[in-house]
PDB file of C-alpha atoms and ligand atoms in Angstrom:
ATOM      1  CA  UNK A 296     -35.894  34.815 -15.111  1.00 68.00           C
ATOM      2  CA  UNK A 297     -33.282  36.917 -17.199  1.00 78.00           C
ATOM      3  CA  UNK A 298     -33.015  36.411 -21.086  1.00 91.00           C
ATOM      4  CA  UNK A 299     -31.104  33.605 -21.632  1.00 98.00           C
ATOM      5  CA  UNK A 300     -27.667  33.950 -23.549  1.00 98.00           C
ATOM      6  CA  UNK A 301     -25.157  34.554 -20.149  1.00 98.00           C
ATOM      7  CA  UNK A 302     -22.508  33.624 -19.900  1.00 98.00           C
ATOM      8  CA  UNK A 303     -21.347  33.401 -23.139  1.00 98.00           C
ATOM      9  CA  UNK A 304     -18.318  30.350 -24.549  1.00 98.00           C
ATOM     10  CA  UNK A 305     -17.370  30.717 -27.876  1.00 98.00           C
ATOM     11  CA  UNK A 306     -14.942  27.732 -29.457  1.00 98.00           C
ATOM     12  CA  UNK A 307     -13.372  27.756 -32.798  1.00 98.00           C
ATOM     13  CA  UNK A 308     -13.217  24.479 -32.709  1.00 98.00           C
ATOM     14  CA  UNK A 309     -14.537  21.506 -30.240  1.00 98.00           C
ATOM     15  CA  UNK A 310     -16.186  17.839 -30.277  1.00 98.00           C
ATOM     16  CA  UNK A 311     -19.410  19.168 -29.819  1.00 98.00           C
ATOM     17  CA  UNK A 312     -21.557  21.805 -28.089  1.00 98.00           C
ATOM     18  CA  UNK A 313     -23.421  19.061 -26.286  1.00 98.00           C
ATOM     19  CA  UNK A 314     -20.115  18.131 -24.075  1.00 98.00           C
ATOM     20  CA  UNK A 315     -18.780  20.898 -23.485  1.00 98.00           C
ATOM     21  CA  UNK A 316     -22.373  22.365 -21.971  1.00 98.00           C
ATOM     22  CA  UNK A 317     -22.879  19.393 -19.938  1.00 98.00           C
ATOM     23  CA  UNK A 318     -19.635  19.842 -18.131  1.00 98.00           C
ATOM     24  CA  UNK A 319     -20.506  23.495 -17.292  1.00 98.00           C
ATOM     25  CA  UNK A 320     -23.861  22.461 -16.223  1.00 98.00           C
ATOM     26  CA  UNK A 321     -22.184  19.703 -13.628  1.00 97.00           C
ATOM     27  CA  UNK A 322     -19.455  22.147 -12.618  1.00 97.00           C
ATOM     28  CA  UNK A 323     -23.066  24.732 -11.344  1.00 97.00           C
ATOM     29  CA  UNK A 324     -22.933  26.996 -14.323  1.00 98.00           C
ATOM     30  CA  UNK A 325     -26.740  28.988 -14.204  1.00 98.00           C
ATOM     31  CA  UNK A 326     -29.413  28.720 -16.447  1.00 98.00           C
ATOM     32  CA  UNK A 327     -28.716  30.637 -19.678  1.00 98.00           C
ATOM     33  CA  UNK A 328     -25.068  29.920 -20.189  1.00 98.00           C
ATOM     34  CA  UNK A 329     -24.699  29.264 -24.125  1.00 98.00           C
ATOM     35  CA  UNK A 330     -21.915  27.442 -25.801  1.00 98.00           C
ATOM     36  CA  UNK A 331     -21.743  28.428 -29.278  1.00 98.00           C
ATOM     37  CA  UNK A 332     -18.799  26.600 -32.007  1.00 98.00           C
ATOM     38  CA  UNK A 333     -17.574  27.555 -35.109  1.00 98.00           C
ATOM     39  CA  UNK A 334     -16.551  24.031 -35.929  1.00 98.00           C
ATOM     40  CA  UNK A 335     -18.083  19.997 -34.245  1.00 98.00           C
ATOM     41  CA  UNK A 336     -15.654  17.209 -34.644  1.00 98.00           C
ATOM     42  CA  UNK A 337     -17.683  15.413 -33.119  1.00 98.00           C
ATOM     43  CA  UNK A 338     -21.760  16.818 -33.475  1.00 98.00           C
ATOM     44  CA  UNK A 339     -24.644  14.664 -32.749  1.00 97.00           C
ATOM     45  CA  UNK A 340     -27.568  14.687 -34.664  1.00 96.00           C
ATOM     46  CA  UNK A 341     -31.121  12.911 -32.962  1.00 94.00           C
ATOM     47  CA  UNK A 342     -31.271   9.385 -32.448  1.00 89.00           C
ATOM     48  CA  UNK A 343     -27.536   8.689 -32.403  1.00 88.00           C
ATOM     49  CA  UNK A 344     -27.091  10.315 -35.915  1.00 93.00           C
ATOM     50  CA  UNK A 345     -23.956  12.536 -36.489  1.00 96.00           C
ATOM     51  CA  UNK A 346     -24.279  16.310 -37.202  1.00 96.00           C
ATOM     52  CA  UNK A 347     -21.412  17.599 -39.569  1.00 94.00           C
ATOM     53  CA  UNK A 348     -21.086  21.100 -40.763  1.00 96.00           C
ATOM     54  CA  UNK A 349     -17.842  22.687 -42.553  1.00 96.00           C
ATOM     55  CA  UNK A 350     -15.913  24.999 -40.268  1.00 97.00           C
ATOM     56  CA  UNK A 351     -17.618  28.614 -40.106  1.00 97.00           C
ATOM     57  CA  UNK A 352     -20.545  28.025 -41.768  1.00 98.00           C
ATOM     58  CA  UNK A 353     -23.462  26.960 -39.134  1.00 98.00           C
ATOM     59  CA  UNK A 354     -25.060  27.987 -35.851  1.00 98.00           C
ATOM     60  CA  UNK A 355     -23.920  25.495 -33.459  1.00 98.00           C
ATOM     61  CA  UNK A 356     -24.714  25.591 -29.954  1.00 98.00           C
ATOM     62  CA  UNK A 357     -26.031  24.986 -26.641  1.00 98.00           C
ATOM     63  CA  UNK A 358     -27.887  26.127 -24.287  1.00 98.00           C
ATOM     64  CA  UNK A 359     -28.752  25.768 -20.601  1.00 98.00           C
ATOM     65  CA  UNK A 360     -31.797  25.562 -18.900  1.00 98.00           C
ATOM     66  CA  UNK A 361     -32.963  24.732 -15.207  1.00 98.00           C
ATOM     67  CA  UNK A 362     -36.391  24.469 -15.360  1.00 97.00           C
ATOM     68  CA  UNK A 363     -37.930  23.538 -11.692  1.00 96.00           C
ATOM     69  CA  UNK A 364     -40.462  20.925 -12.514  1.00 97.00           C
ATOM     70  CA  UNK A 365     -40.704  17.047 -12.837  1.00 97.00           C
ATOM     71  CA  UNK A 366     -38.460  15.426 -15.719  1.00 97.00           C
ATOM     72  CA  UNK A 367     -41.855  14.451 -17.005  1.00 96.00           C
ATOM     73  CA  UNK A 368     -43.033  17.276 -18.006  1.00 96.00           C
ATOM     74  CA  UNK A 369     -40.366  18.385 -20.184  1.00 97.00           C
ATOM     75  CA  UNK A 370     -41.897  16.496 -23.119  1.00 96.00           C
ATOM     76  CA  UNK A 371     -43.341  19.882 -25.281  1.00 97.00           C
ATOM     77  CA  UNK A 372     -39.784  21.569 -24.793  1.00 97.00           C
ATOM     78  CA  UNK A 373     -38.218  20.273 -27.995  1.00 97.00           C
ATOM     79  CA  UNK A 374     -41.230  21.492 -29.938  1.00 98.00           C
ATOM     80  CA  UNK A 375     -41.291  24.598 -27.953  1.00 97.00           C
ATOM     81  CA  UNK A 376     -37.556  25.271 -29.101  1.00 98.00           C
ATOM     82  CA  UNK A 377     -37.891  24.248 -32.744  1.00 98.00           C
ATOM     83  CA  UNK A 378     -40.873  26.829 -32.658  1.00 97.00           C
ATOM     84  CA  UNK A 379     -38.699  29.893 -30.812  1.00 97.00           C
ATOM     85  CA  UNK A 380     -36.000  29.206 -33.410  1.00 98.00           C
ATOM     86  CA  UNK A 381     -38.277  29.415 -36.399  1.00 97.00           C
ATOM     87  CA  UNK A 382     -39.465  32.521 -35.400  1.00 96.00           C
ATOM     88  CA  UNK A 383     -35.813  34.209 -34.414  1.00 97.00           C
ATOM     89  CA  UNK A 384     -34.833  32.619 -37.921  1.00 96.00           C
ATOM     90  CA  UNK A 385     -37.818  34.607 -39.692  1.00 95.00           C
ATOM     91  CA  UNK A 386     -37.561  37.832 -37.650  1.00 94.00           C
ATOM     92  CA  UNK A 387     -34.432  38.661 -39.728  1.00 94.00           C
ATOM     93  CA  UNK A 388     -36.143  37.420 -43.388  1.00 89.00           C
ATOM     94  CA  UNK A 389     -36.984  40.256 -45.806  1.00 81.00           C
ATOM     95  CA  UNK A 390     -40.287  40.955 -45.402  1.00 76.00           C
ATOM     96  CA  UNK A 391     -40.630  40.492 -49.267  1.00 75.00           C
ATOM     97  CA  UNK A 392     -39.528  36.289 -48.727  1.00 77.00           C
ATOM     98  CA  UNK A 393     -43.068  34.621 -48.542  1.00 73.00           C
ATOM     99  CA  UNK A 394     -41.737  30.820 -47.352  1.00 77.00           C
ATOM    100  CA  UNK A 395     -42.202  30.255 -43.976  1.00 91.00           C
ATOM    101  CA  UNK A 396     -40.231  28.273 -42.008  1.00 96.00           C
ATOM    102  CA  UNK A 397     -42.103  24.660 -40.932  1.00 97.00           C
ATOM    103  CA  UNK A 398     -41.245  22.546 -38.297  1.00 98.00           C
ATOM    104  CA  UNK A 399     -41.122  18.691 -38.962  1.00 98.00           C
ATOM    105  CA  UNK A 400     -42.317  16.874 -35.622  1.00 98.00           C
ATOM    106  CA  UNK A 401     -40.476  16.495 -33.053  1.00 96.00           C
ATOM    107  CA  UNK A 402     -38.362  19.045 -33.808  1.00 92.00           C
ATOM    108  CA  UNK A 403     -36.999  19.805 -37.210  1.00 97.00           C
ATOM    109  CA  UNK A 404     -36.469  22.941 -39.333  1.00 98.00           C
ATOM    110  CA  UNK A 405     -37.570  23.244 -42.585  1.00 97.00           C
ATOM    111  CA  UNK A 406     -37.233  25.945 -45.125  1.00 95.00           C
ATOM    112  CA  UNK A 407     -38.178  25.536 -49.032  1.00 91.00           C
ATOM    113  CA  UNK A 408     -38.746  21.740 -48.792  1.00 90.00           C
ATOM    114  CA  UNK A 409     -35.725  20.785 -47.104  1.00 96.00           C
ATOM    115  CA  UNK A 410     -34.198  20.580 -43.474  1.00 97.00           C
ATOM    116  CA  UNK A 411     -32.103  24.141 -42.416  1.00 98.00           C
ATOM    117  CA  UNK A 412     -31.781  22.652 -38.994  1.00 98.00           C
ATOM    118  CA  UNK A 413     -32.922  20.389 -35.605  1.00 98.00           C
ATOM    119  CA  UNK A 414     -32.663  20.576 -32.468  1.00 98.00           C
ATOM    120  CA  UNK A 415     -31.338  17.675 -29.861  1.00 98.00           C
ATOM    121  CA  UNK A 416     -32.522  18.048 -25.638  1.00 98.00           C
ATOM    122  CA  UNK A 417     -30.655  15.794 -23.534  1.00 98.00           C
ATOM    123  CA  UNK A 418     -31.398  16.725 -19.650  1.00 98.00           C
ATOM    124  CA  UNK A 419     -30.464  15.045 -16.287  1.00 98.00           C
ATOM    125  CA  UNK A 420     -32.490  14.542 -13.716  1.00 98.00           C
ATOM    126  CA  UNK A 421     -32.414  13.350  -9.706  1.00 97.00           C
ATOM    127  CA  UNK A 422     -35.650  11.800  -7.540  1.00 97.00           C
ATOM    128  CA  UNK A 423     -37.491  12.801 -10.919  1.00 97.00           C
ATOM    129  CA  UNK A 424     -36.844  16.582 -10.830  1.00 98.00           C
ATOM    130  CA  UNK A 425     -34.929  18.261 -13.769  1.00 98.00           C
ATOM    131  CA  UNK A 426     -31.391  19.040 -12.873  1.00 98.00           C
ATOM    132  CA  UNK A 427     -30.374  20.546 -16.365  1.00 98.00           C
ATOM    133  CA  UNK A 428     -31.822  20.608 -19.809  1.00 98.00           C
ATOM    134  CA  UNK A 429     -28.848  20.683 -22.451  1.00 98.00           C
ATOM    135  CA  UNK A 430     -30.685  21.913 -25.708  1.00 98.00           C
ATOM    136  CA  UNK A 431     -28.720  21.962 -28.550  1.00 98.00           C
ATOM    137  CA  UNK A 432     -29.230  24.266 -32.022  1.00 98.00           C
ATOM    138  CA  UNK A 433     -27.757  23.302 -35.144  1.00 98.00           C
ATOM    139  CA  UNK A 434     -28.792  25.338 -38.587  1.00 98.00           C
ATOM    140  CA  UNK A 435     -27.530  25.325 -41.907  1.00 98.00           C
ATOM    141  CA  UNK A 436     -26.594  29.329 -41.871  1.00 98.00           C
ATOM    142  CA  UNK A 437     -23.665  29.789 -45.060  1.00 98.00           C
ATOM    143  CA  UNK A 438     -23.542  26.293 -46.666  1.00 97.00           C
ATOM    144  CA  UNK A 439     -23.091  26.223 -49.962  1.00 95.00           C
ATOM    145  CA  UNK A 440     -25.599  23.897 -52.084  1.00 94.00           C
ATOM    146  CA  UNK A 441     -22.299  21.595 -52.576  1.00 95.00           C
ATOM    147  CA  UNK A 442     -21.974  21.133 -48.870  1.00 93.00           C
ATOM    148  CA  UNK A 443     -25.367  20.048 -48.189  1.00 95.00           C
ATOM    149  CA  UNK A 444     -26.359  16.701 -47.470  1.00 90.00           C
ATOM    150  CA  UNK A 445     -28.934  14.843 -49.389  1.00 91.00           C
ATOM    151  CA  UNK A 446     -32.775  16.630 -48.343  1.00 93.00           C
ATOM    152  CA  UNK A 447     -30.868  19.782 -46.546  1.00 96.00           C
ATOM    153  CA  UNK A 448     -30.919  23.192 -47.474  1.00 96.00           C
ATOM    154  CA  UNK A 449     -28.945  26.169 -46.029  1.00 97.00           C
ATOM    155  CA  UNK A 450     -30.704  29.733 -45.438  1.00 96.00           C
ATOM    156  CA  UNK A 451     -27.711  31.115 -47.568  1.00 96.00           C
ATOM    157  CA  UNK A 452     -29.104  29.001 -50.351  1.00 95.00           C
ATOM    158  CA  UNK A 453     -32.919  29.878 -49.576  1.00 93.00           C
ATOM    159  CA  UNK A 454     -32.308  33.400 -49.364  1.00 91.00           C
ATOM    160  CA  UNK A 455     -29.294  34.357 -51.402  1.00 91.00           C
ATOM    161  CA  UNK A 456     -27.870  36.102 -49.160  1.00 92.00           C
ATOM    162  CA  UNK A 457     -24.430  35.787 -46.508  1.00 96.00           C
ATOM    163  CA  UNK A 458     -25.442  35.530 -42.765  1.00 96.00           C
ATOM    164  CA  UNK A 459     -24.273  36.484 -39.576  1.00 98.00           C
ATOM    165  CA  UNK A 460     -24.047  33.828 -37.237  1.00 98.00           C
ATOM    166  CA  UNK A 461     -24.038  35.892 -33.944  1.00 98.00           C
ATOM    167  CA  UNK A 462     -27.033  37.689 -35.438  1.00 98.00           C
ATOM    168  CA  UNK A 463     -28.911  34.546 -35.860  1.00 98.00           C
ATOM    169  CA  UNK A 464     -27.745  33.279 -32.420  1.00 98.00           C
ATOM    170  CA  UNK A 465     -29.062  36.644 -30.908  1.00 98.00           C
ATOM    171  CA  UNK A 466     -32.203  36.295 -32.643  1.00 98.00           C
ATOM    172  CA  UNK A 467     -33.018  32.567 -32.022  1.00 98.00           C
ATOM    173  CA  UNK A 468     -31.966  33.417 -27.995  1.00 98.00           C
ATOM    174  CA  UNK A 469     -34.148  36.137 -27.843  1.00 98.00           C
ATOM    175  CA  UNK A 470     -37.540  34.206 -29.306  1.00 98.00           C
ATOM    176  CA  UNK A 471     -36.211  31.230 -26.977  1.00 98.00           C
ATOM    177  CA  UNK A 472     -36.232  33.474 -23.549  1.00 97.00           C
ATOM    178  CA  UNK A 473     -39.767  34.400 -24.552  1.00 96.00           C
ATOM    179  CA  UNK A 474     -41.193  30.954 -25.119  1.00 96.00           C
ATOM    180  CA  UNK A 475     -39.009  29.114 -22.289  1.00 97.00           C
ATOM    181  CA  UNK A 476     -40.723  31.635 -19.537  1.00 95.00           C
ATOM    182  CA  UNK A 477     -44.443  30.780 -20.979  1.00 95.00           C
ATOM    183  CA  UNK A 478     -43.280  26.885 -20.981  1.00 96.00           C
ATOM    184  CA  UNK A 479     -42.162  27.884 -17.223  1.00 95.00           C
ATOM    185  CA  UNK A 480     -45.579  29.581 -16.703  1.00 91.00           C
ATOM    186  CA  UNK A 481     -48.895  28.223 -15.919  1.00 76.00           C
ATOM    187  CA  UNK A 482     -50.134  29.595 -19.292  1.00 70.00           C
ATOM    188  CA  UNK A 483     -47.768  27.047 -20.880  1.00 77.00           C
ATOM    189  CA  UNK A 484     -50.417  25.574 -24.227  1.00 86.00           C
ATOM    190  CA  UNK A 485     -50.101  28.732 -26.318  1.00 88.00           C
ATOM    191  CA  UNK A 486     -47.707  27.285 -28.253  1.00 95.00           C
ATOM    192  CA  UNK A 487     -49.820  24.446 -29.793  1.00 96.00           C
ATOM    193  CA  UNK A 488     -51.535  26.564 -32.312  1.00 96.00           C
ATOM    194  CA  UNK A 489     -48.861  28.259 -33.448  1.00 96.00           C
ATOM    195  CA  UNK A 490     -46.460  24.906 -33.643  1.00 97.00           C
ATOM    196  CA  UNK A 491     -49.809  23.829 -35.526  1.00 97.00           C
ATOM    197  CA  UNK A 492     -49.995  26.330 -38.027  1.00 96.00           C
ATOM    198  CA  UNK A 493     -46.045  25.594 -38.868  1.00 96.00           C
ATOM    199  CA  UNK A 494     -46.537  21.344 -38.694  1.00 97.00           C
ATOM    200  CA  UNK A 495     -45.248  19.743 -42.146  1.00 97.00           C
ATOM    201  CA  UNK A 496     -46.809  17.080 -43.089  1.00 97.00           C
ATOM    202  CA  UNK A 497     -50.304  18.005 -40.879  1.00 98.00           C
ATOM    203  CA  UNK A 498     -53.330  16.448 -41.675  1.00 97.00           C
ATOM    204  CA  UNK A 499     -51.644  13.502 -44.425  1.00 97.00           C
ATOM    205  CA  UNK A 500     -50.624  10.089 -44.369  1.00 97.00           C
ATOM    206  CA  UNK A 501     -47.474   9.185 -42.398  1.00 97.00           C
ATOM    207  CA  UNK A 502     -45.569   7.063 -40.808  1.00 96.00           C
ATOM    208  CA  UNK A 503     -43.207   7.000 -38.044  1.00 96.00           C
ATOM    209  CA  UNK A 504     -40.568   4.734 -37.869  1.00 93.00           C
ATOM    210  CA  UNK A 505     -38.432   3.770 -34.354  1.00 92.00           C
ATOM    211  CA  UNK A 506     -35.894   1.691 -34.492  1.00 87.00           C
ATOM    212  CA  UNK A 507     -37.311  -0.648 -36.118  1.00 86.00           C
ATOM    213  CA  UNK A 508     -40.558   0.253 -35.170  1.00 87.00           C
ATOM    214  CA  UNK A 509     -43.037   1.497 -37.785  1.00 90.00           C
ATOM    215  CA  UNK A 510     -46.620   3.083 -37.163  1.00 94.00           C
ATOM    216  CA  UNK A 511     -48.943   4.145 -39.926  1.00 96.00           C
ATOM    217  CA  UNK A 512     -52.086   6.534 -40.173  1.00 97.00           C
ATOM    218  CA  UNK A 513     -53.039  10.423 -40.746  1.00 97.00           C
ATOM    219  CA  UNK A 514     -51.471  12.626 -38.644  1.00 98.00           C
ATOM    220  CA  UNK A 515     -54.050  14.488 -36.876  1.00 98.00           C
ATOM    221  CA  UNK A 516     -51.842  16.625 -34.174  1.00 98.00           C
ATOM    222  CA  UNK A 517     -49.709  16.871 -31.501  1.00 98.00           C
ATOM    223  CA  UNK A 518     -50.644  17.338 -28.032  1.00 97.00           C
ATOM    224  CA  UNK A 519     -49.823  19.775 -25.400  1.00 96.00           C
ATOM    225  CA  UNK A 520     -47.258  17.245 -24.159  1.00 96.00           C
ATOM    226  CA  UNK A 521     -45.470  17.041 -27.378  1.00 97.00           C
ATOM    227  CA  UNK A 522     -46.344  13.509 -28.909  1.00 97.00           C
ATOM    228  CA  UNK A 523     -47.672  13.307 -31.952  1.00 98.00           C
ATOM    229  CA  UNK A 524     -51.559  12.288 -32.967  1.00 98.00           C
ATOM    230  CA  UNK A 525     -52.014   9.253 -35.680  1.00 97.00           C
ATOM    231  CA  UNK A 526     -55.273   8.154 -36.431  1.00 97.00           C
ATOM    232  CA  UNK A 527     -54.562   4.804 -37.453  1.00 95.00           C
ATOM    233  CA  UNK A 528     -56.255   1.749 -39.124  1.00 94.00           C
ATOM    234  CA  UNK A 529     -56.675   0.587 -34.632  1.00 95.00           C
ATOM    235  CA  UNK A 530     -57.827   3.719 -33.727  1.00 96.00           C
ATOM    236  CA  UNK A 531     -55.757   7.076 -32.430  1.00 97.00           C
ATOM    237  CA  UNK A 532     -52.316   6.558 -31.020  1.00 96.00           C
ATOM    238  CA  UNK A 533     -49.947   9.105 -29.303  1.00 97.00           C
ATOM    239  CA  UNK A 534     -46.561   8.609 -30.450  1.00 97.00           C
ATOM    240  CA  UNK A 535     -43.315  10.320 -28.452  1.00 95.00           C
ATOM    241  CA  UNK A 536     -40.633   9.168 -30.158  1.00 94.00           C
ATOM    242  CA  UNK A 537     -39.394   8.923 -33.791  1.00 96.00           C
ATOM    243  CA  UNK A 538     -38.735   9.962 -37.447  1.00 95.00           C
ATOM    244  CA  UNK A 539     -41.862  11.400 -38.993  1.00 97.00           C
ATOM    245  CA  UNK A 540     -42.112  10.388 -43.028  1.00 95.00           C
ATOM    246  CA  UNK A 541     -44.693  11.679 -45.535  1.00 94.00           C
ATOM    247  CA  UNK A 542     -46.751   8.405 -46.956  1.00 84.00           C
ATOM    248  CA  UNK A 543     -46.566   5.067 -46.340  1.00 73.00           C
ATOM    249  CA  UNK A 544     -44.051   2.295 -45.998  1.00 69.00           C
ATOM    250  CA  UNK A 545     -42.791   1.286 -49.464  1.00 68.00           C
ATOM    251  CA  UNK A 546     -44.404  -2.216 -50.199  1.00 65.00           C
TER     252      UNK A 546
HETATM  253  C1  BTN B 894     -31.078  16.745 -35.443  1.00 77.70           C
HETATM  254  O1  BTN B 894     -31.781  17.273 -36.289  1.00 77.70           O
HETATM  255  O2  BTN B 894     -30.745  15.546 -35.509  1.00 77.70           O
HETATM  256  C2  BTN B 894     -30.584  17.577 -34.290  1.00 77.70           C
HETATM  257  C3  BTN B 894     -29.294  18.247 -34.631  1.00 77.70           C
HETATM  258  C4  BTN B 894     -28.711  19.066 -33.508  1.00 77.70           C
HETATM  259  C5  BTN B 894     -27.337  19.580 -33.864  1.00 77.70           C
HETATM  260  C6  BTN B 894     -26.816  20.541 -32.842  1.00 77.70           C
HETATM  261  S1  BTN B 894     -25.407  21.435 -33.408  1.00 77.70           S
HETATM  262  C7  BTN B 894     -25.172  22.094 -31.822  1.00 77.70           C
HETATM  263  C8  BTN B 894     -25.409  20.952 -30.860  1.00 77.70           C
HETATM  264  N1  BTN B 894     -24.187  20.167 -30.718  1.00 77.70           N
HETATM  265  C9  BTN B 894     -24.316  18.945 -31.211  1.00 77.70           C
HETATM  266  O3  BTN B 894     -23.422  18.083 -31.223  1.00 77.70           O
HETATM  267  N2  BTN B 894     -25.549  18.777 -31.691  1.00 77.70           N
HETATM  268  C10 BTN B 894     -26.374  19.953 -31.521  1.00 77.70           C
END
């Protein structure tokens, strides 16, 4: 498996990342191929949200994978990804910058108490077996603190300093390469303790809402399949979908 990263589509401006990767996927592109945009009209966030970023400013892109394995075990890749792009994020950080970067489960980025970015897997399967795995990357590189949306920060903001987005994009596809060929291997759990020792909210009381849905309890873990561990009022639960939120519902 060669690093991933090749070939390479770079788009001042398109409706989002997402598309344009699924259509190279369908038309046979190979695992690796990376769409990258300066500007989304149309971004997608998770769970049908939108993901808008002012032109130049953000890593946004795509990236495609083939793994050859059951669409039911693709479960820990999310997590797996948010992890890899933490630590291509943090490879470039001055040594001297002590925050680390957390990940929110399933998948979000968070630097200084607020979201710097998420990331959103679609895939397509046939007879069960993964066909392609679209993973989309979307951090808050330049943004000024005027840009951000409510909870967000940017690393510009964070670290007071101007980024390069091709430098971040190297880094994050680098770290990615290396943790998609252990998720690939059969020594595919030694992520957990590191996506442990980065979990916000780990070892407090949350809840997780679904569409409509709402679960309460401490949040104990996640497991090697990616869902998340609540010890709740009933007993343990394991949770695959949602929004995780620190404390409980407001009465
Ligand atoms: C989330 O936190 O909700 C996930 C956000 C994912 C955004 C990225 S930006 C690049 C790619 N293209 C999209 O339209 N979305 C993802």
């Amino acid at each position: 498996m060669s690093a991933l990263g090749h070939p390479r589509f770079v788009y001042e401006s398109i409706s989002s990342t997402m598309d344009r990767l699924a259509d190279l996927a369908a038309e046979g592109s190979p695992e690796g191929t990376v769409v990258v945009a300066r500007e989304q009209t149309a971004g997608r966030g998770r769970a049908g949200r939108v993901w808008i970023a002012p032109p130049g400013t953000s890593l946004l892109m795509s990236v495609l994978l083939r793994p050859n394995m059951p669409a039911s075990a693709l479960g820990p890749l999310p997590l797996i990804a948010g992890l890899a792009t933490a630590e291509g994020i943090e490879s470039l950080l001055d040594p001297g910058f002590t925050s680390s970067i957390r990940l929110k489960w399933p998948n979000d980025l968070y630097l200084g108490g607020g979201k710097i970015g998420g990331i959103l897997m679609q895939s397509r399967s046939a007879a069960g077996l993964v066909e392609f795995v679209n993973l989309g990357i979307g951090i808050n590189v330049n943004l000024d603190a005027d840009s951000l949306p409510a909870g967000a920060l940017s690393l510009s903001v964070e670290s007071g300093t101007t980024w390069s987005l091709d430098v971040i994009e190297q880094a994050i596809l680098k770290r990615l390469s290396n943790r998609y060929r252990g998720f690939c291997g059969t020594e595919n759990t030694e992520w957990l303790a590191e996506w442990h020792d980065r979990a916000l909210y780990l070892g407090e009381n949350v809840r997780i809402d679904d569409h409509g849905m709402s679960a309460e309890g401490k949040f104990i873990g996640v497991t090697s399949s990616g869902a998340l561990l609540l010890e709740t009022a009933e007993g343990r639960q394991e949770i695959v979908a949602g929004d995780l939120v620190r404390g409980p519902r407001p009465a």
